[in-house]
PDB file of C-alpha atoms and ligand atoms in Angstrom:
ATOM      1  CA  UNK A  17       9.070  16.323  -2.200  1.00  0.00           C
ATOM      2  CA  UNK A  18       6.405  13.594  -2.019  1.00  0.00           C
ATOM      3  CA  UNK A  19       5.076  13.840   1.518  1.00  0.00           C
ATOM      4  CA  UNK A  20       3.037  11.560   3.758  1.00  0.00           C
ATOM      5  CA  UNK A  21       1.204  12.664   6.884  1.00  0.00           C
ATOM      6  CA  UNK A  22      -0.132   9.841   9.048  1.00  0.00           C
ATOM      7  CA  UNK A  23      -2.773  10.257  11.744  1.00  0.00           C
ATOM      8  CA  UNK A  24      -2.608   7.382  14.175  1.00  0.00           C
ATOM      9  CA  UNK A  25      -2.918   6.375  17.823  1.00  0.00           C
ATOM     10  CA  UNK A  26       0.472   4.632  17.459  1.00  0.00           C
ATOM     11  CA  UNK A  27       2.928   7.098  15.898  1.00  0.00           C
ATOM     12  CA  UNK A  28       5.815   4.952  17.181  1.00  0.00           C
ATOM     13  CA  UNK A  29       4.913   2.401  14.477  1.00  0.00           C
ATOM     14  CA  UNK A  30       6.336   4.843  11.863  1.00  0.00           C
ATOM     15  CA  UNK A  31       8.501   4.783   9.820  1.00  0.00           C
ATOM     16  CA  UNK A  32       8.993   1.221  11.126  1.00  0.00           C
ATOM     17  CA  UNK A  33      10.051  -1.025   8.235  1.00  0.00           C
ATOM     18  CA  UNK A  34       9.945   1.944   5.846  1.00  0.00           C
ATOM     19  CA  UNK A  35      13.012   3.305   7.659  1.00  0.00           C
ATOM     20  CA  UNK A  36      15.133   0.528   6.126  1.00  0.00           C
ATOM     21  CA  UNK A  37      15.992  -0.719   2.651  1.00  0.00           C
ATOM     22  CA  UNK A  38      14.931   1.138  -0.506  1.00  0.00           C
ATOM     23  CA  UNK A  39      12.309   3.336   1.199  1.00  0.00           C
ATOM     24  CA  UNK A  40      14.595   4.142   4.150  1.00  0.00           C
ATOM     25  CA  UNK A  41      17.407   5.258   1.826  1.00  0.00           C
ATOM     26  CA  UNK A  42      14.939   7.383  -0.135  1.00  0.00           C
ATOM     27  CA  UNK A  43      13.654   8.890   3.127  1.00  0.00           C
ATOM     28  CA  UNK A  44      17.165   9.937   4.209  1.00  0.00           C
ATOM     29  CA  UNK A  45      17.939  11.213   0.707  1.00  0.00           C
ATOM     30  CA  UNK A  46      14.881  13.524   0.915  1.00  0.00           C
ATOM     31  CA  UNK A  47      12.944  11.928  -1.946  1.00  0.00           C
ATOM     32  CA  UNK A  48       9.946  11.635   0.359  1.00  0.00           C
ATOM     33  CA  UNK A  49       9.023  12.721   3.878  1.00  0.00           C
ATOM     34  CA  UNK A  50       6.962  11.165   6.620  1.00  0.00           C
ATOM     35  CA  UNK A  51       5.212  12.812   9.553  1.00  0.00           C
ATOM     36  CA  UNK A  52       3.269  10.673  12.047  1.00  0.00           C
ATOM     37  CA  UNK A  53       0.838  12.630  14.220  1.00  0.00           C
ATOM     38  CA  UNK A  54      -0.860  11.298  17.333  1.00  0.00           C
ATOM     39  CA  UNK A  55      -4.671  11.524  17.243  1.00  0.00           C
ATOM     40  CA  UNK A  56      -4.646  11.285  21.035  1.00  0.00           C
ATOM     41  CA  UNK A  57      -3.054  14.753  21.272  1.00  0.00           C
ATOM     42  CA  UNK A  58      -6.560  15.952  20.383  1.00  0.00           C
ATOM     43  CA  UNK A  59      -8.395  13.637  22.794  1.00  0.00           C
ATOM     44  CA  UNK A  60     -10.993  14.854  25.268  1.00  0.00           C
ATOM     45  CA  UNK A  61     -10.482  15.420  28.985  1.00  0.00           C
ATOM     46  CA  UNK A  62      -7.861  14.237  31.421  1.00  0.00           C
ATOM     47  CA  UNK A  63      -7.777  10.805  29.794  1.00  0.00           C
ATOM     48  CA  UNK A  64      -7.537  12.234  26.273  1.00  0.00           C
ATOM     49  CA  UNK A  65     -10.430  10.045  25.136  1.00  0.00           C
ATOM     50  CA  UNK A  66     -10.606   9.514  21.387  1.00  0.00           C
ATOM     51  CA  UNK A  67     -13.460   7.004  21.192  1.00  0.00           C
ATOM     52  CA  UNK A  68     -16.906   6.292  22.609  1.00  0.00           C
ATOM     53  CA  UNK A  69     -19.628   3.643  22.477  1.00  0.00           C
ATOM     54  CA  UNK A  70     -21.541   3.212  19.200  1.00  0.00           C
ATOM     55  CA  UNK A  71     -24.853   5.050  18.844  1.00  0.00           C
ATOM     56  CA  UNK A  72     -27.577   2.402  18.608  1.00  0.00           C
ATOM     57  CA  UNK A  73     -25.565  -0.042  20.684  1.00  0.00           C
ATOM     58  CA  UNK A  74     -23.380  -2.965  19.686  1.00  0.00           C
ATOM     59  CA  UNK A  75     -19.840  -4.126  20.314  1.00  0.00           C
ATOM     60  CA  UNK A  76     -16.634  -2.115  20.260  1.00  0.00           C
ATOM     61  CA  UNK A  77     -15.857   1.562  20.265  1.00  0.00           C
ATOM     62  CA  UNK A  78     -16.022   4.263  17.606  1.00  0.00           C
ATOM     63  CA  UNK A  79     -13.494   7.064  17.034  1.00  0.00           C
ATOM     64  CA  UNK A  80     -15.184  10.412  17.674  1.00  0.00           C
ATOM     65  CA  UNK A  81     -15.787  12.712  14.695  1.00  0.00           C
ATOM     66  CA  UNK A  82     -14.834  15.865  16.615  1.00  0.00           C
ATOM     67  CA  UNK A  83     -11.531  14.430  17.860  1.00  0.00           C
ATOM     68  CA  UNK A  84     -10.469  13.080  14.464  1.00  0.00           C
ATOM     69  CA  UNK A  85     -11.527  16.268  12.642  1.00  0.00           C
ATOM     70  CA  UNK A  86      -9.563  18.356  15.129  1.00  0.00           C
ATOM     71  CA  UNK A  87      -6.466  16.185  14.633  1.00  0.00           C
ATOM     72  CA  UNK A  88      -6.852  16.462  10.855  1.00  0.00           C
ATOM     73  CA  UNK A  89      -7.460  20.217  10.823  1.00  0.00           C
ATOM     74  CA  UNK A  90      -4.501  20.839  13.134  1.00  0.00           C
ATOM     75  CA  UNK A  91      -2.098  18.746  11.040  1.00  0.00           C
ATOM     76  CA  UNK A  92      -3.283  19.289   7.485  1.00  0.00           C
ATOM     77  CA  UNK A  93      -4.008  22.767   6.071  1.00  0.00           C
ATOM     78  CA  UNK A  94      -7.437  23.179   4.444  1.00  0.00           C
ATOM     79  CA  UNK A  95      -5.793  23.988   1.078  1.00  0.00           C
ATOM     80  CA  UNK A  96      -3.604  20.851   1.154  1.00  0.00           C
ATOM     81  CA  UNK A  97      -4.393  18.997  -2.098  1.00  0.00           C
ATOM     82  CA  UNK A  98      -3.142  15.574  -1.012  1.00  0.00           C
ATOM     83  CA  UNK A  99      -5.768  12.798  -1.063  1.00  0.00           C
ATOM     84  CA  UNK A 100      -7.005  11.867   2.427  1.00  0.00           C
ATOM     85  CA  UNK A 101      -7.188   8.114   2.801  1.00  0.00           C
ATOM     86  CA  UNK A 102      -8.843   6.255   5.647  1.00  0.00           C
ATOM     87  CA  UNK A 103      -7.506   2.720   5.943  1.00  0.00           C
ATOM     88  CA  UNK A 104     -10.455   0.402   6.530  1.00  0.00           C
ATOM     89  CA  UNK A 105     -11.477  -3.155   5.596  1.00  0.00           C
ATOM     90  CA  UNK A 106     -14.658  -1.513   4.297  1.00  0.00           C
ATOM     91  CA  UNK A 107     -12.801   0.594   1.727  1.00  0.00           C
ATOM     92  CA  UNK A 108     -12.293   0.171  -2.005  1.00  0.00           C
ATOM     93  CA  UNK A 109      -9.531  -2.381  -2.620  1.00  0.00           C
ATOM     94  CA  UNK A 110      -6.120  -0.771  -3.263  1.00  0.00           C
ATOM     95  CA  UNK A 111      -4.876  -1.468  -6.796  1.00  0.00           C
ATOM     96  CA  UNK A 112      -1.588  -0.892  -8.590  1.00  0.00           C
ATOM     97  CA  UNK A 113      -3.434   1.674 -10.749  1.00  0.00           C
ATOM     98  CA  UNK A 114      -4.445   3.704  -7.658  1.00  0.00           C
ATOM     99  CA  UNK A 115      -0.933   3.330  -6.230  1.00  0.00           C
ATOM    100  CA  UNK A 116       0.508   4.758  -9.467  1.00  0.00           C
ATOM    101  CA  UNK A 117      -1.872   7.750  -9.277  1.00  0.00           C
ATOM    102  CA  UNK A 118      -0.947   8.396  -5.651  1.00  0.00           C
ATOM    103  CA  UNK A 119       2.785   8.161  -6.438  1.00  0.00           C
ATOM    104  CA  UNK A 120       2.381  10.687  -9.283  1.00  0.00           C
ATOM    105  CA  UNK A 121       0.643  13.202  -6.982  1.00  0.00           C
ATOM    106  CA  UNK A 122       1.992  15.402  -4.171  1.00  0.00           C
ATOM    107  CA  UNK A 123       1.721  12.700  -1.477  1.00  0.00           C
ATOM    108  CA  UNK A 124      -0.950  11.374   0.876  1.00  0.00           C
ATOM    109  CA  UNK A 125      -2.633  11.989   4.183  1.00  0.00           C
ATOM    110  CA  UNK A 126      -3.498   8.648   5.779  1.00  0.00           C
ATOM    111  CA  UNK A 127      -5.780   8.130   8.747  1.00  0.00           C
ATOM    112  CA  UNK A 128      -5.360   4.842  10.562  1.00  0.00           C
ATOM    113  CA  UNK A 129      -8.569   3.495  12.061  1.00  0.00           C
ATOM    114  CA  UNK A 130      -8.703   1.357  15.189  1.00  0.00           C
ATOM    115  CA  UNK A 131     -11.612  -0.123  17.165  1.00  0.00           C
ATOM    116  CA  UNK A 132     -14.879  -0.779  15.311  1.00  0.00           C
ATOM    117  CA  UNK A 133     -14.472   2.237  13.062  1.00  0.00           C
ATOM    118  CA  UNK A 134     -14.750   5.994  12.881  1.00  0.00           C
ATOM    119  CA  UNK A 135     -17.855   8.166  13.106  1.00  0.00           C
ATOM    120  CA  UNK A 136     -19.362   8.315   9.591  1.00  0.00           C
ATOM    121  CA  UNK A 137     -19.797  12.095   9.772  1.00  0.00           C
ATOM    122  CA  UNK A 138     -16.065  12.816   9.713  1.00  0.00           C
ATOM    123  CA  UNK A 139     -15.660  10.556   6.652  1.00  0.00           C
ATOM    124  CA  UNK A 140     -18.272  12.662   4.844  1.00  0.00           C
ATOM    125  CA  UNK A 141     -17.343  16.024   6.319  1.00  0.00           C
ATOM    126  CA  UNK A 142     -13.621  15.783   5.531  1.00  0.00           C
ATOM    127  CA  UNK A 143     -13.957  13.881   2.245  1.00  0.00           C
ATOM    128  CA  UNK A 144     -12.058  10.787   3.346  1.00  0.00           C
ATOM    129  CA  UNK A 145     -11.439   8.012   0.784  1.00  0.00           C
ATOM    130  CA  UNK A 146     -11.783   4.616   2.439  1.00  0.00           C
ATOM    131  CA  UNK A 147      -9.146   2.163   1.228  1.00  0.00           C
ATOM    132  CA  UNK A 148      -8.732  -1.552   1.995  1.00  0.00           C
ATOM    133  CA  UNK A 149      -5.578  -3.589   1.356  1.00  0.00           C
ATOM    134  CA  UNK A 150      -7.476  -6.887   1.153  1.00  0.00           C
ATOM    135  CA  UNK A 151     -10.367  -8.986   2.335  1.00  0.00           C
ATOM    136  CA  UNK A 152      -9.113  -9.734   5.846  1.00  0.00           C
ATOM    137  CA  UNK A 153      -9.253  -7.746   9.053  1.00  0.00           C
ATOM    138  CA  UNK A 154      -6.161  -6.206  10.648  1.00  0.00           C
ATOM    139  CA  UNK A 155      -6.174  -4.868  14.203  1.00  0.00           C
ATOM    140  CA  UNK A 156      -5.774  -1.327  12.880  1.00  0.00           C
ATOM    141  CA  UNK A 157      -4.950   0.731   9.824  1.00  0.00           C
ATOM    142  CA  UNK A 158      -1.258   1.243  10.676  1.00  0.00           C
ATOM    143  CA  UNK A 159       0.097  -1.822   8.877  1.00  0.00           C
ATOM    144  CA  UNK A 160      -2.280  -1.153   5.978  1.00  0.00           C
ATOM    145  CA  UNK A 161      -0.883   2.375   5.707  1.00  0.00           C
ATOM    146  CA  UNK A 162       2.701   1.051   5.736  1.00  0.00           C
ATOM    147  CA  UNK A 163       1.726  -1.290   2.887  1.00  0.00           C
ATOM    148  CA  UNK A 164       0.184   1.592   0.939  1.00  0.00           C
ATOM    149  CA  UNK A 165       3.203   3.850   1.488  1.00  0.00           C
ATOM    150  CA  UNK A 166       5.663   1.120   0.503  1.00  0.00           C
ATOM    151  CA  UNK A 167       3.804   0.515  -2.753  1.00  0.00           C
ATOM    152  CA  UNK A 168       3.840   4.270  -3.558  1.00  0.00           C
ATOM    153  CA  UNK A 169       7.377   5.147  -2.461  1.00  0.00           C
ATOM    154  CA  UNK A 170       9.098   2.473  -4.551  1.00  0.00           C
ATOM    155  CA  UNK A 171       7.585   4.089  -7.658  1.00  0.00           C
ATOM    156  CA  UNK A 172       8.960   7.584  -6.892  1.00  0.00           C
ATOM    157  CA  UNK A 173      11.669   8.593  -9.295  1.00  0.00           C
ATOM    158  CA  UNK A 174      15.134   7.760  -7.973  1.00  0.00           C
ATOM    159  CA  UNK A 175      13.941   5.091  -5.529  1.00  0.00           C
ATOM    160  CA  UNK A 176      14.148   1.860  -7.487  1.00  0.00           C
ATOM    161  CA  UNK A 177      17.588   0.612  -8.490  1.00  0.00           C
ATOM    162  CA  UNK A 178      16.662  -0.023 -12.087  1.00  0.00           C
ATOM    163  CA  UNK A 179      13.877   2.234 -13.357  1.00  0.00           C
ATOM    164  CA  UNK A 180      12.818  -0.467 -15.825  1.00  0.00           C
ATOM    165  CA  UNK A 181      11.942  -2.894 -13.051  1.00  0.00           C
ATOM    166  CA  UNK A 182       8.713  -0.962 -12.508  1.00  0.00           C
ATOM    167  CA  UNK A 183       7.026  -1.722 -15.808  1.00  0.00           C
ATOM    168  CA  UNK A 184       7.663  -5.467 -16.259  1.00  0.00           C
ATOM    169  CA  UNK A 185       6.329  -6.599 -12.898  1.00  0.00           C
ATOM    170  CA  UNK A 186       3.053  -8.191 -11.852  1.00  0.00           C
ATOM    171  CA  UNK A 187      -0.125  -6.111 -12.453  1.00  0.00           C
ATOM    172  CA  UNK A 188       1.623  -3.409 -14.522  1.00  0.00           C
ATOM    173  CA  UNK A 189       0.538  -5.242 -17.701  1.00  0.00           C
ATOM    174  CA  UNK A 190      -2.610  -6.738 -16.172  1.00  0.00           C
ATOM    175  CA  UNK A 191      -0.976 -10.157 -15.753  1.00  0.00           C
ATOM    176  CA  UNK A 192       1.027 -11.958 -13.065  1.00  0.00           C
ATOM    177  CA  UNK A 193       4.749 -12.141 -13.644  1.00  0.00           C
ATOM    178  CA  UNK A 194       6.391 -15.046 -15.473  1.00  0.00           C
ATOM    179  CA  UNK A 195       8.745 -17.411 -13.538  1.00  0.00           C
ATOM    180  CA  UNK A 196      12.376 -16.377 -13.013  1.00  0.00           C
ATOM    181  CA  UNK A 197      15.546 -18.484 -12.985  1.00  0.00           C
ATOM    182  CA  UNK A 198      19.235 -17.888 -12.390  1.00  0.00           C
ATOM    183  CA  UNK A 199      22.379 -19.977 -11.882  1.00  0.00           C
ATOM    184  CA  UNK A 200      23.059 -22.796 -11.272  1.00  0.00           C
ATOM    185  CA  UNK A 201      21.823 -24.263 -14.538  1.00  0.00           C
ATOM    186  CA  UNK A 202      20.688 -27.389 -12.692  1.00  0.00           C
ATOM    187  CA  UNK A 203      19.637 -27.470  -9.035  1.00  0.00           C
ATOM    188  CA  UNK A 204      18.443 -30.600  -7.176  1.00  0.00           C
ATOM    189  CA  UNK A 205      17.670 -32.237 -10.505  1.00  0.00           C
ATOM    190  CA  UNK A 206      15.672 -29.254 -11.803  1.00  0.00           C
ATOM    191  CA  UNK A 207      16.947 -27.592 -14.965  1.00  0.00           C
ATOM    192  CA  UNK A 208      16.352 -24.067 -16.221  1.00  0.00           C
ATOM    193  CA  UNK A 209      13.895 -24.313 -19.171  1.00  0.00           C
ATOM    194  CA  UNK A 210      16.005 -24.744 -22.349  1.00  0.00           C
ATOM    195  CA  UNK A 211      14.275 -21.894 -24.126  1.00  0.00           C
ATOM    196  CA  UNK A 212      15.693 -19.352 -21.647  1.00  0.00           C
ATOM    197  CA  UNK A 213      19.224 -20.477 -22.560  1.00  0.00           C
ATOM    198  CA  UNK A 214      18.566 -20.514 -26.325  1.00  0.00           C
ATOM    199  CA  UNK A 215      19.485 -16.871 -26.937  1.00  0.00           C
ATOM    200  CA  UNK A 216      16.367 -16.482 -29.109  1.00  0.00           C
ATOM    201  CA  UNK A 217      14.870 -13.337 -27.616  1.00  0.00           C
ATOM    202  CA  UNK A 218      11.621 -13.426 -29.588  1.00  0.00           C
ATOM    203  CA  UNK A 219      10.999 -17.013 -28.482  1.00  0.00           C
ATOM    204  CA  UNK A 220      11.846 -16.115 -24.873  1.00  0.00           C
ATOM    205  CA  UNK A 221       9.412 -13.186 -24.919  1.00  0.00           C
ATOM    206  CA  UNK A 222       6.674 -15.458 -26.304  1.00  0.00           C
ATOM    207  CA  UNK A 223       7.362 -18.117 -23.653  1.00  0.00           C
ATOM    208  CA  UNK A 224       7.234 -15.540 -20.867  1.00  0.00           C
ATOM    209  CA  UNK A 225       3.943 -14.162 -22.127  1.00  0.00           C
ATOM    210  CA  UNK A 226       2.461 -17.678 -22.255  1.00  0.00           C
ATOM    211  CA  UNK A 227       3.679 -18.362 -18.712  1.00  0.00           C
ATOM    212  CA  UNK A 228       2.187 -15.073 -17.471  1.00  0.00           C
ATOM    213  CA  UNK A 229      -1.138 -15.936 -19.066  1.00  0.00           C
ATOM    214  CA  UNK A 230      -1.118 -19.488 -17.677  1.00  0.00           C
ATOM    215  CA  UNK A 231      -0.334 -18.319 -14.125  1.00  0.00           C
ATOM    216  CA  UNK A 232      -2.965 -15.598 -14.306  1.00  0.00           C
ATOM    217  CA  UNK A 233      -5.583 -18.082 -15.596  1.00  0.00           C
ATOM    218  CA  UNK A 234      -4.723 -20.547 -12.786  1.00  0.00           C
ATOM    219  CA  UNK A 235      -4.383 -18.122  -9.879  1.00  0.00           C
ATOM    220  CA  UNK A 236      -6.174 -14.895 -10.742  1.00  0.00           C
ATOM    221  CA  UNK A 237      -8.820 -15.499 -13.442  1.00  0.00           C
ATOM    222  CA  UNK A 238     -10.518 -12.332 -12.121  1.00  0.00           C
ATOM    223  CA  UNK A 239      -7.708 -10.275 -13.729  1.00  0.00           C
ATOM    224  CA  UNK A 240      -8.454 -11.582 -17.244  1.00  0.00           C
ATOM    225  CA  UNK A 241     -10.871  -9.752 -19.550  1.00  0.00           C
TER     226      UNK A 241
HETATM  227  N1  ADE B  30      -7.835  -1.984   8.869  1.00  0.00           N
HETATM  228  C1  ADE B  30      -8.189  -3.208   9.311  1.00  0.00           C
HETATM  229  N2  ADE B  30      -8.214  -4.086   8.310  1.00  0.00           N
HETATM  230  C2  ADE B  30      -7.850  -3.407   7.173  1.00  0.00           C
HETATM  231  C3  ADE B  30      -7.706  -3.748   5.803  1.00  0.00           C
HETATM  232  N3  ADE B  30      -7.915  -5.002   5.371  1.00  0.00           N
HETATM  233  N4  ADE B  30      -7.340  -2.796   4.944  1.00  0.00           N
HETATM  234  C4  ADE B  30      -7.147  -1.534   5.364  1.00  0.00           C
HETATM  235  N5  ADE B  30      -7.265  -1.140   6.634  1.00  0.00           N
HETATM  236  C5  ADE B  30      -7.618  -2.068   7.549  1.00  0.00           C
END
């Protein structure tokens, strides 16, 4: 079973939206599993402190290396082969290609950062892979980890309604998806493009490819060679 272990200060945020819809069904059918562990269980002292002020000064707080390493070592066996991701706006951007790799593997361990960041030594010492879901700053890694899990879980075999719907979508062919239409044939004076009703499948395929290329050129020229 594809399994996810999440280390977080807010375990109550899981499974959250992943408990419903496609991913929720797959969770109850045992296609994947989710375990959310509280980093604070490994905090220091009566107040279970997990963070401290940054060495060298500056704003915010930093998650302690010893606390996070202890949480990780207690929850994830040393011989566990799952990639260990640290959600962070500083990470490498998540791509559909990386999502596909993760979905094909045994699962993931995801650490959700909060505050200014985590002590660099635990990133090095435990081989954490920093991953960002985009160039904006969230208040913590929890929502980013839900995004990452959603993207992976829908690719697991038996999760998506129609297996084919995985390969025709945006990014899988390096382009954005072409526009879709359904009934009614005319809506508020807007008609479905004639070509889609022509029954000429070669022509339709060509039109869709052109539309994909046009949209990608207009919106995401960075995706083109
Ligand atoms: N934590 C805060 N912002 C984030 C982002 N953009 N991606 C991943 N984790 C984050």
